[in-house]
Tab-separated table of C-alpha atoms and ligand atoms in Angstrom:
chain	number	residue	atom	x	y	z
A	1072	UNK	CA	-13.879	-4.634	-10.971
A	1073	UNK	CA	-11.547	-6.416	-8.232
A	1074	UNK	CA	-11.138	-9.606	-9.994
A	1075	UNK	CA	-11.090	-7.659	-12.869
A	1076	UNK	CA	-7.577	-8.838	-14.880
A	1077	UNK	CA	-6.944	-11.496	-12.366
A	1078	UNK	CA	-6.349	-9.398	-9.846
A	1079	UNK	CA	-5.554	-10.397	-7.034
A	1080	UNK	CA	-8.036	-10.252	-3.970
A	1081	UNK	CA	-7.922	-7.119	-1.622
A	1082	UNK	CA	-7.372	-8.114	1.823
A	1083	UNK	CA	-5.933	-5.227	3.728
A	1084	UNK	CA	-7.022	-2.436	4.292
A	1085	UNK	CA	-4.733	-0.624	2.611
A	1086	UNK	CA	-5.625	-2.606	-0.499
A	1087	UNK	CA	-8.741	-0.740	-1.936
A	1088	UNK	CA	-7.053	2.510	-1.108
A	1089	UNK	CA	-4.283	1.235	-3.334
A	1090	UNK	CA	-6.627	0.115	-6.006
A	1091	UNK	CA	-8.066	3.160	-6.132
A	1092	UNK	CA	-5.339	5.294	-6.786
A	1093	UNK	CA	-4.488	3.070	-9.623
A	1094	UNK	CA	-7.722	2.667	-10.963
A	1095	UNK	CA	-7.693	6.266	-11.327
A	1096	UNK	CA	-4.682	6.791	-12.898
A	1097	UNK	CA	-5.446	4.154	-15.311
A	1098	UNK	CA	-8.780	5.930	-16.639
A	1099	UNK	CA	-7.194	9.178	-16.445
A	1100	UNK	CA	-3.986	7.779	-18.878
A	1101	UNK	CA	-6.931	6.154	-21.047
A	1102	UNK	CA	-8.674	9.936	-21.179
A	1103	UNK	CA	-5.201	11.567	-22.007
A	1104	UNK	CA	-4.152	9.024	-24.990
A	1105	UNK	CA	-7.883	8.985	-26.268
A	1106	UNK	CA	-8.282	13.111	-25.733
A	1107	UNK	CA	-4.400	13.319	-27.454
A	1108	UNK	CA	-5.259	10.986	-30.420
A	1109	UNK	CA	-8.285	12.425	-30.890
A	1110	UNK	CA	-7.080	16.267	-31.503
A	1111	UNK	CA	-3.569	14.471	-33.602
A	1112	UNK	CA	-5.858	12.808	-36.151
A	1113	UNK	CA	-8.075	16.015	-36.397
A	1114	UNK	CA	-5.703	18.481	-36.659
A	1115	UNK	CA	-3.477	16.171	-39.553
A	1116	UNK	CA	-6.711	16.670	-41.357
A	1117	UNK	CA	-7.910	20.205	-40.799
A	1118	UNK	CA	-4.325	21.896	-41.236
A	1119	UNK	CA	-2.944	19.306	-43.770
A	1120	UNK	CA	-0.949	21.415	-46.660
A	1121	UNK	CA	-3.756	22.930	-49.027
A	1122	UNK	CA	-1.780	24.714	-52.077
A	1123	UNK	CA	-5.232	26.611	-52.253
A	1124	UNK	CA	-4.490	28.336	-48.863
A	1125	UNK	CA	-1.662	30.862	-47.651
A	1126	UNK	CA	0.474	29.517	-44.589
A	1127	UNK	CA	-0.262	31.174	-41.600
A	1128	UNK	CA	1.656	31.705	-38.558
A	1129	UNK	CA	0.287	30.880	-35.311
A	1130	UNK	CA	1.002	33.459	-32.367
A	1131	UNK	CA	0.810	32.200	-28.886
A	1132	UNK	CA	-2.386	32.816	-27.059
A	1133	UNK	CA	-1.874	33.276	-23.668
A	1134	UNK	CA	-5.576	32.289	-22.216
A	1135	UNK	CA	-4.862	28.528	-23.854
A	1136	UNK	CA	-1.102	28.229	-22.781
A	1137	UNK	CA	-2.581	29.092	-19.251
A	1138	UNK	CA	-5.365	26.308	-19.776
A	1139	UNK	CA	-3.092	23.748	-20.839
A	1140	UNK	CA	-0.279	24.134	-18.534
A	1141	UNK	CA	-2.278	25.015	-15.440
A	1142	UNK	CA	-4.774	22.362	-15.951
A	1143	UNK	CA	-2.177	18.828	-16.005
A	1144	UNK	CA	0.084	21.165	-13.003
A	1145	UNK	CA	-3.174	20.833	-10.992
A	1146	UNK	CA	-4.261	17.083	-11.832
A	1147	UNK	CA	-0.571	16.332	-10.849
A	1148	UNK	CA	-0.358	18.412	-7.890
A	1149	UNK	CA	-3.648	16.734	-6.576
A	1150	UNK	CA	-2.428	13.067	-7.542
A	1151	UNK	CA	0.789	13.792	-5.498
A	1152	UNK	CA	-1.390	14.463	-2.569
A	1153	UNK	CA	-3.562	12.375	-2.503
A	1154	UNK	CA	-0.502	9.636	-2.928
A	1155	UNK	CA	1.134	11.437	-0.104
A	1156	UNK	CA	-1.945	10.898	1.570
A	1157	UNK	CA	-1.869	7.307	1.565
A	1158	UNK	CA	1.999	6.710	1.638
A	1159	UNK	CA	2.643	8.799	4.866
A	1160	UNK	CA	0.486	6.577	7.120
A	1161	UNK	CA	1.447	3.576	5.445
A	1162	UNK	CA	4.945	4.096	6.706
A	1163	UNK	CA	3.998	4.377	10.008
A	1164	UNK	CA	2.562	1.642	12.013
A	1165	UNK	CA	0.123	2.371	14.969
A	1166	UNK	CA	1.680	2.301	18.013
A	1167	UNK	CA	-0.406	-0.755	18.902
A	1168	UNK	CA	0.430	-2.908	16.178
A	1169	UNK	CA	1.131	-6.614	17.018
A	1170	UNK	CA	4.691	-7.135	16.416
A	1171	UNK	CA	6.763	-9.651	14.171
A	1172	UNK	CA	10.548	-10.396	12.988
A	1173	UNK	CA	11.131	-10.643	9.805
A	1174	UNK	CA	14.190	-12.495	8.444
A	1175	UNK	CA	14.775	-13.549	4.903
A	1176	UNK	CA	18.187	-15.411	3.723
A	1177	UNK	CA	18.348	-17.612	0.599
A	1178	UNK	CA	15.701	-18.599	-0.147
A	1179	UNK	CA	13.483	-18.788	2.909
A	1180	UNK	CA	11.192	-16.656	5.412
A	1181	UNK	CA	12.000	-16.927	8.633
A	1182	UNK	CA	8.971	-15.165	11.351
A	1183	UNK	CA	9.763	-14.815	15.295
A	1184	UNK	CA	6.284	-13.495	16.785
A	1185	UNK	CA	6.741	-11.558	20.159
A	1186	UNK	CA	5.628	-14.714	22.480
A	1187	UNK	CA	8.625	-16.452	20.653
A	1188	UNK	CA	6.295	-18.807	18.108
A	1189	UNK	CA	8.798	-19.534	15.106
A	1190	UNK	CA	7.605	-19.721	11.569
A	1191	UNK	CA	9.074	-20.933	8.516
A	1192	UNK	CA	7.443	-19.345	4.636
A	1193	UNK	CA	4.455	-18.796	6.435
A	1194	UNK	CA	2.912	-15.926	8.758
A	1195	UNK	CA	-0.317	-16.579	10.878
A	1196	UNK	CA	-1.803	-13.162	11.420
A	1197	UNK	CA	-5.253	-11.911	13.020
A	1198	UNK	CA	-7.666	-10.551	10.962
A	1199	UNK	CA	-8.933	-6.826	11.956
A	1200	UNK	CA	-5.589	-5.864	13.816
A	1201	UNK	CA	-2.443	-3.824	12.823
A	1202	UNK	CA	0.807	-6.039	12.615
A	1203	UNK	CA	4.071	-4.631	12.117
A	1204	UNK	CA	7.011	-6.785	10.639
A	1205	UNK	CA	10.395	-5.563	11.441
A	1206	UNK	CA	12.881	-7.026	8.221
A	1207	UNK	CA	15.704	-8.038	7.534
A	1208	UNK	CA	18.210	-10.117	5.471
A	1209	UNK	CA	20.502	-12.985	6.556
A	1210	UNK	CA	22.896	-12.224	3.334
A	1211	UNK	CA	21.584	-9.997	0.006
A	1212	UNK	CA	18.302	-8.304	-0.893
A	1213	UNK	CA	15.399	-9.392	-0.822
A	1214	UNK	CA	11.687	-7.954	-0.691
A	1215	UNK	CA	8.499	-8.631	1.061
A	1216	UNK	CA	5.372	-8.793	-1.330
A	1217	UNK	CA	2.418	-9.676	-0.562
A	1218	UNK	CA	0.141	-8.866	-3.496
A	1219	UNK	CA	-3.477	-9.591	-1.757
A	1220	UNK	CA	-2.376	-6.337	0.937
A	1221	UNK	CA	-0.869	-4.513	-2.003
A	1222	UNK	CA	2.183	-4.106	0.132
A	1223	UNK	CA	5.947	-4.421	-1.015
A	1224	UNK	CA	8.978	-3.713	1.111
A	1225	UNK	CA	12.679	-3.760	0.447
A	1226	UNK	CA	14.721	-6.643	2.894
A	1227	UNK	CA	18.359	-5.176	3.321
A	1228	UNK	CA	21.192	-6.875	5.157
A	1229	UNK	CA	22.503	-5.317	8.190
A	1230	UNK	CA	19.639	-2.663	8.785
A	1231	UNK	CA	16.191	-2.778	9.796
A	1232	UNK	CA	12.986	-1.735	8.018
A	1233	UNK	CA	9.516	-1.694	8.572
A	1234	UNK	CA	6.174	-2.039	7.112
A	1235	UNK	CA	2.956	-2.811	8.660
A	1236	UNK	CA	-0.587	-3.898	7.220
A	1237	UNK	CA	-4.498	-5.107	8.710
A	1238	UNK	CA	-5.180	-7.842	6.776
A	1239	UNK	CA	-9.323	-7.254	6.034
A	1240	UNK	CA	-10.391	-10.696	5.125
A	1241	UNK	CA	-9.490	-14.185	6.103
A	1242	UNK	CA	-7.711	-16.243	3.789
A	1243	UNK	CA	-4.101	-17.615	2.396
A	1244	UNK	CA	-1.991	-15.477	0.366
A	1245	UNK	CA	1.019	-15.542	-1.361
A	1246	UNK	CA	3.877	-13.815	0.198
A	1247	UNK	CA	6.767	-13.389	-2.757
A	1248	UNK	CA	10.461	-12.273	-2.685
A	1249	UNK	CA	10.579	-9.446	-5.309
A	1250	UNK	CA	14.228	-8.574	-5.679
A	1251	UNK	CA	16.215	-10.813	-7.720
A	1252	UNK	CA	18.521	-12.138	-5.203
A	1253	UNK	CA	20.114	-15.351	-6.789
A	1254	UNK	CA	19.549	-18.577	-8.123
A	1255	UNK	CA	16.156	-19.536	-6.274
A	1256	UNK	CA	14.988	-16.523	-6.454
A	1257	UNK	CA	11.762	-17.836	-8.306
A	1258	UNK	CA	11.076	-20.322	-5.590
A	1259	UNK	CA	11.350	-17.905	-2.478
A	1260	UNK	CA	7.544	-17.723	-1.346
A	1261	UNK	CA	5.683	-17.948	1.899
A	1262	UNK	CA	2.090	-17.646	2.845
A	1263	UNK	CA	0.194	-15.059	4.852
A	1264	UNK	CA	-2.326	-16.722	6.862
A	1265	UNK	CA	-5.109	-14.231	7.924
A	1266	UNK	CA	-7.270	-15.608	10.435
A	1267	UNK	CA	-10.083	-14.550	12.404
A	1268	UNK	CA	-9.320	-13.542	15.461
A	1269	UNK	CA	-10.916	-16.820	17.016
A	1270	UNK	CA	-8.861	-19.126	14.916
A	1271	UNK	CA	-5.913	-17.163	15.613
A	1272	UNK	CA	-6.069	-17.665	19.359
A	1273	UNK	CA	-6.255	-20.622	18.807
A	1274	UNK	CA	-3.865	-21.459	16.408
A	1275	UNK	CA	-2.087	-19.522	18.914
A	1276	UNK	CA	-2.760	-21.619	21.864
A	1277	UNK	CA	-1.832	-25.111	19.551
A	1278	UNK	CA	1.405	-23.589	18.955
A	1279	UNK	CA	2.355	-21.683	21.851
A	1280	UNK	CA	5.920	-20.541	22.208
A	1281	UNK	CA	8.043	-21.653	24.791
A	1282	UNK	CA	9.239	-18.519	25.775
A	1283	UNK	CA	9.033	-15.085	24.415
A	1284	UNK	CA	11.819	-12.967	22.584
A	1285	UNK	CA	12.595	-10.719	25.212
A	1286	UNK	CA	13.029	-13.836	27.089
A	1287	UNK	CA	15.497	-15.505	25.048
A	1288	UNK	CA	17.236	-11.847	24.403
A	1289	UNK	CA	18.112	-11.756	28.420
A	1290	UNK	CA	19.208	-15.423	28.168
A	1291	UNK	CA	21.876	-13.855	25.349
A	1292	UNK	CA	22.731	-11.036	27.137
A	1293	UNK	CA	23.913	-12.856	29.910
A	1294	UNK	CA	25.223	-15.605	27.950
A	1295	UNK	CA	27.188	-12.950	25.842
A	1296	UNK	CA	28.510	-11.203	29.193
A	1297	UNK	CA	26.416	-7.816	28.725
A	1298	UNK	CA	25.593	-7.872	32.101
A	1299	UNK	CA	29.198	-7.315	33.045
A	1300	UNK	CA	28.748	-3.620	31.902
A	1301	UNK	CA	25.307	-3.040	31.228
A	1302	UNK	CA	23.938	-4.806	34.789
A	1303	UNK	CA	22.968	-3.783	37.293
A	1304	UNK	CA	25.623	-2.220	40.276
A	1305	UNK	CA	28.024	-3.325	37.407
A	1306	UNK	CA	31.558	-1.799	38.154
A	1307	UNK	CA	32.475	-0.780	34.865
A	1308	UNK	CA	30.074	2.499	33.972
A	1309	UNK	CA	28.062	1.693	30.928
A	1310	UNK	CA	25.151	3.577	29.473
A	1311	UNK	CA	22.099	1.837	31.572
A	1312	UNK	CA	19.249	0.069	28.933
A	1313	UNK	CA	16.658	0.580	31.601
A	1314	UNK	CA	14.066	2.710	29.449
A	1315	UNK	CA	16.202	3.133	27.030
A	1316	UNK	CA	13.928	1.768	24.092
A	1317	UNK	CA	12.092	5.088	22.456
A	1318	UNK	CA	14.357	7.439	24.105
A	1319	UNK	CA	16.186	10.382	22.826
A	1320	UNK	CA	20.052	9.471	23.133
A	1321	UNK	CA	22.950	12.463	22.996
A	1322	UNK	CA	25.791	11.647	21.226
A	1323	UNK	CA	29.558	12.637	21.942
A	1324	UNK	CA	29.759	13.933	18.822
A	1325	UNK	CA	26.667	16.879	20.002
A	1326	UNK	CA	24.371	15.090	18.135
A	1327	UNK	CA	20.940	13.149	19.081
A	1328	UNK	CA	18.926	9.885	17.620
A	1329	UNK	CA	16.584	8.040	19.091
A	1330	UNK	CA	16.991	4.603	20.703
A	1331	UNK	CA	15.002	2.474	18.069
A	1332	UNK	CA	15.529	-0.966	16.606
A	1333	UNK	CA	18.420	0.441	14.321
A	1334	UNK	CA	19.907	2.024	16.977
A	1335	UNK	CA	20.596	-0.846	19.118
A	1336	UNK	CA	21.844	-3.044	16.308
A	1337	UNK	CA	24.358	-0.400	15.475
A	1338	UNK	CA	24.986	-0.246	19.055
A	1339	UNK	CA	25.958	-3.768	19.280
A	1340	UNK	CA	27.632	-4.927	16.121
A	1341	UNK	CA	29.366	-1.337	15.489
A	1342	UNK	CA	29.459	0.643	19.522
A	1343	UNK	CA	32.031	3.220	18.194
A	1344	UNK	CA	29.483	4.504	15.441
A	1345	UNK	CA	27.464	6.135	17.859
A	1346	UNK	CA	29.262	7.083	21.356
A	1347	UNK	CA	27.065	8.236	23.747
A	1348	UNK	CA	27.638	11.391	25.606
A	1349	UNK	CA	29.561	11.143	28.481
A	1350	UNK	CA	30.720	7.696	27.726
A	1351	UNK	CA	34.135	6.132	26.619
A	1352	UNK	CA	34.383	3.998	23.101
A	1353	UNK	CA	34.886	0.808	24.863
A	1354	UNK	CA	32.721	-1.488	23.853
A	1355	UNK	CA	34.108	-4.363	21.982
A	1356	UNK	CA	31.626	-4.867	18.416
A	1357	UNK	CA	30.297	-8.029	18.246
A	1358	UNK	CA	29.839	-8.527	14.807
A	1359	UNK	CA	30.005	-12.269	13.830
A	1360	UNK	CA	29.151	-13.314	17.508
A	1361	UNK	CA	25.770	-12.863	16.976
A	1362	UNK	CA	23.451	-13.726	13.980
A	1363	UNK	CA	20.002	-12.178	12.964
A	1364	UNK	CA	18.009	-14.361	15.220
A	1365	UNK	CA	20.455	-13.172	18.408
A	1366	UNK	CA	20.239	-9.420	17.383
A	1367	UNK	CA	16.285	-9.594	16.904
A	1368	UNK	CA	16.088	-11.417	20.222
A	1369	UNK	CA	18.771	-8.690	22.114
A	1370	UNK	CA	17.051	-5.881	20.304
A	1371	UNK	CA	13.261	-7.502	21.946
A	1372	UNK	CA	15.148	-7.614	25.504
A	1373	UNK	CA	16.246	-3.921	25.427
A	1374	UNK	CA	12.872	-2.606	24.490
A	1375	UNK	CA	11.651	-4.834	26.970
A	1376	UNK	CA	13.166	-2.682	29.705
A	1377	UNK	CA	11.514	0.085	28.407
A	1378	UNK	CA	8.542	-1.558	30.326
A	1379	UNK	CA	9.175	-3.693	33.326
A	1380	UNK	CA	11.181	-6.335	33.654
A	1381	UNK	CA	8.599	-8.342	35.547
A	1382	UNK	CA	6.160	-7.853	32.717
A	1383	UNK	CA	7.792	-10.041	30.647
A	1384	UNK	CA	5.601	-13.646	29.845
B	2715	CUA	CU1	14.872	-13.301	-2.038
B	2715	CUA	CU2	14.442	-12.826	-4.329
């Protein structure tokens, strides 16, 4: 049945899951059309105009209009769970999940793992652990599809999503861009390399980064002059990042969000969105001072002090 159609191999685990949901909704379509057909053709022919026979009325019967409107109600009520099921955890990665950048521009794939490694249309990944890739685009829309993990997540410009997958079995798969998004469009693919965890380490190890992303985020931040405000014993009072990351944050305006990835970007290219409480609007923005690859890095420093600052590799 899985290469049944050509298609493709399952290699997450989220992939049978997937399959199975649509396996069943296939049959059950098949059953409908067939069942529907079936009772069409025979009633043309049993109740077909007969100048022999009186027309008769037909007066509802409440037992069948029960049968036939409680009985789809239910199959649909049950596929919407069971959907719900699958799509609730599937939007929210495990807290433990090895973590990855994500940026797409025409017509590339651009991956920043946490250590700093840099990757370029391709993502090495272990096999048998969670990974979470944080998106986002350079310029339009793009999408993340990879159809071996049966996963497929919107890339938007200027905000941050996220998806997450275990890749079940080692291999190379396509990674596609599945939102039109301009002239090479067509030619916008990658590779997900799932490795075991052996190879990855050391694939790992043959590649190693440099430096990490927090690392390079704290080189930006005092390159960019955050410190200024933001440091420590700084003059000038500024909301302190120090365990910021995951955090509930109160708002001037009486309102609260939590310090997540989205957060901080705002915080940076747009600080008058969200004042915090207690704090004056003045922050300069600095939109256009920073790209993607500065915001991912700044955004990996200031969860970074959510920890400790001497953890960092
Ligand atoms: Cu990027 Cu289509």
């Amino acid at each position: 049945m899985k290469e049944f159609f050509a298609f493709p191999t399952a290699a997450s685990t989220m992939a049978p899951r997937v399959d199975a949901i649509f396996w069943t909704l296939c049959v059950l379509t098949l059953f409908v059309v067939l069942g529907l057909g079936t009772v069409t053709v025979y009633f043309l022919v049993r109740y077909r105009e007969r100048h022999d026979r009186a027309r008769r009325q037909a007066y509802s019967n409440r037992v069948v209009e029960a049968i036939w409107i409680g009985t789809p109600l239910l199959v649909f009520v049950a596929l919407f769970a069971w959907g719900a099921r699958e799509y609730v955890p599937e939007n929210d990665p495990p807290p433990d999940a090895m973590a990855v950048f994500g940026i797409a521009k025409q017509w590339m794939w651009k991956f920043e793992h946490a250590d700093g490694r840099r990757e370029m249309n391709a993502l090495h990944v272990p096999v048998g652990r969670p990974v979470r890739v944080t998106l986002v685009s350079q310029d339009v829309i793009h999408s993340f599809f990879v159809p071996a993990f049966r996963l497929k997540q919107d890339v938007l410009p200027g905000r941050y999503t996220t998806t997450w997958f275990q890749a079940s079995r080692p291999g190379t798969y396509r990674l596609f861009c599945a939102e039109y998004c301009g002239t090479d469009h067509s030619a916008m693919l990658g590779t997900v390399v799932a490795m075991a965890p052996e190879a990855f380490a050391r694939w790992q190890s043959e590649t190693l980064g440099q430096s990490s992303l927090a690392y390079e985020g704290r080189k930006r931040f005092q390159v960019l002059g955050c410190t200024a405000c933001h440091g420590e014993g700084a003059s000038s009072g500024a909301p302190s990042l120090e365990g910021l990351y995951g955090r509930p944050v109160d708002l001037e305006d009486g309102s609260r969000v939590t310090a997540d990835d989205n957060y901080l970007r705002t915080a940076i290219l747009e600080p008058g969105a969200q004042v915090v409480l207690h704090y004056r609007n003045v922050m300069p923005s600095y939109r256009g001072l920073v790209d993607e690859v500065a915001l991912s890095e700044l955004v990996a420093y200031v969860k970074s002090l959510a920890t400790k600052e001497e953890d960092l590799p």
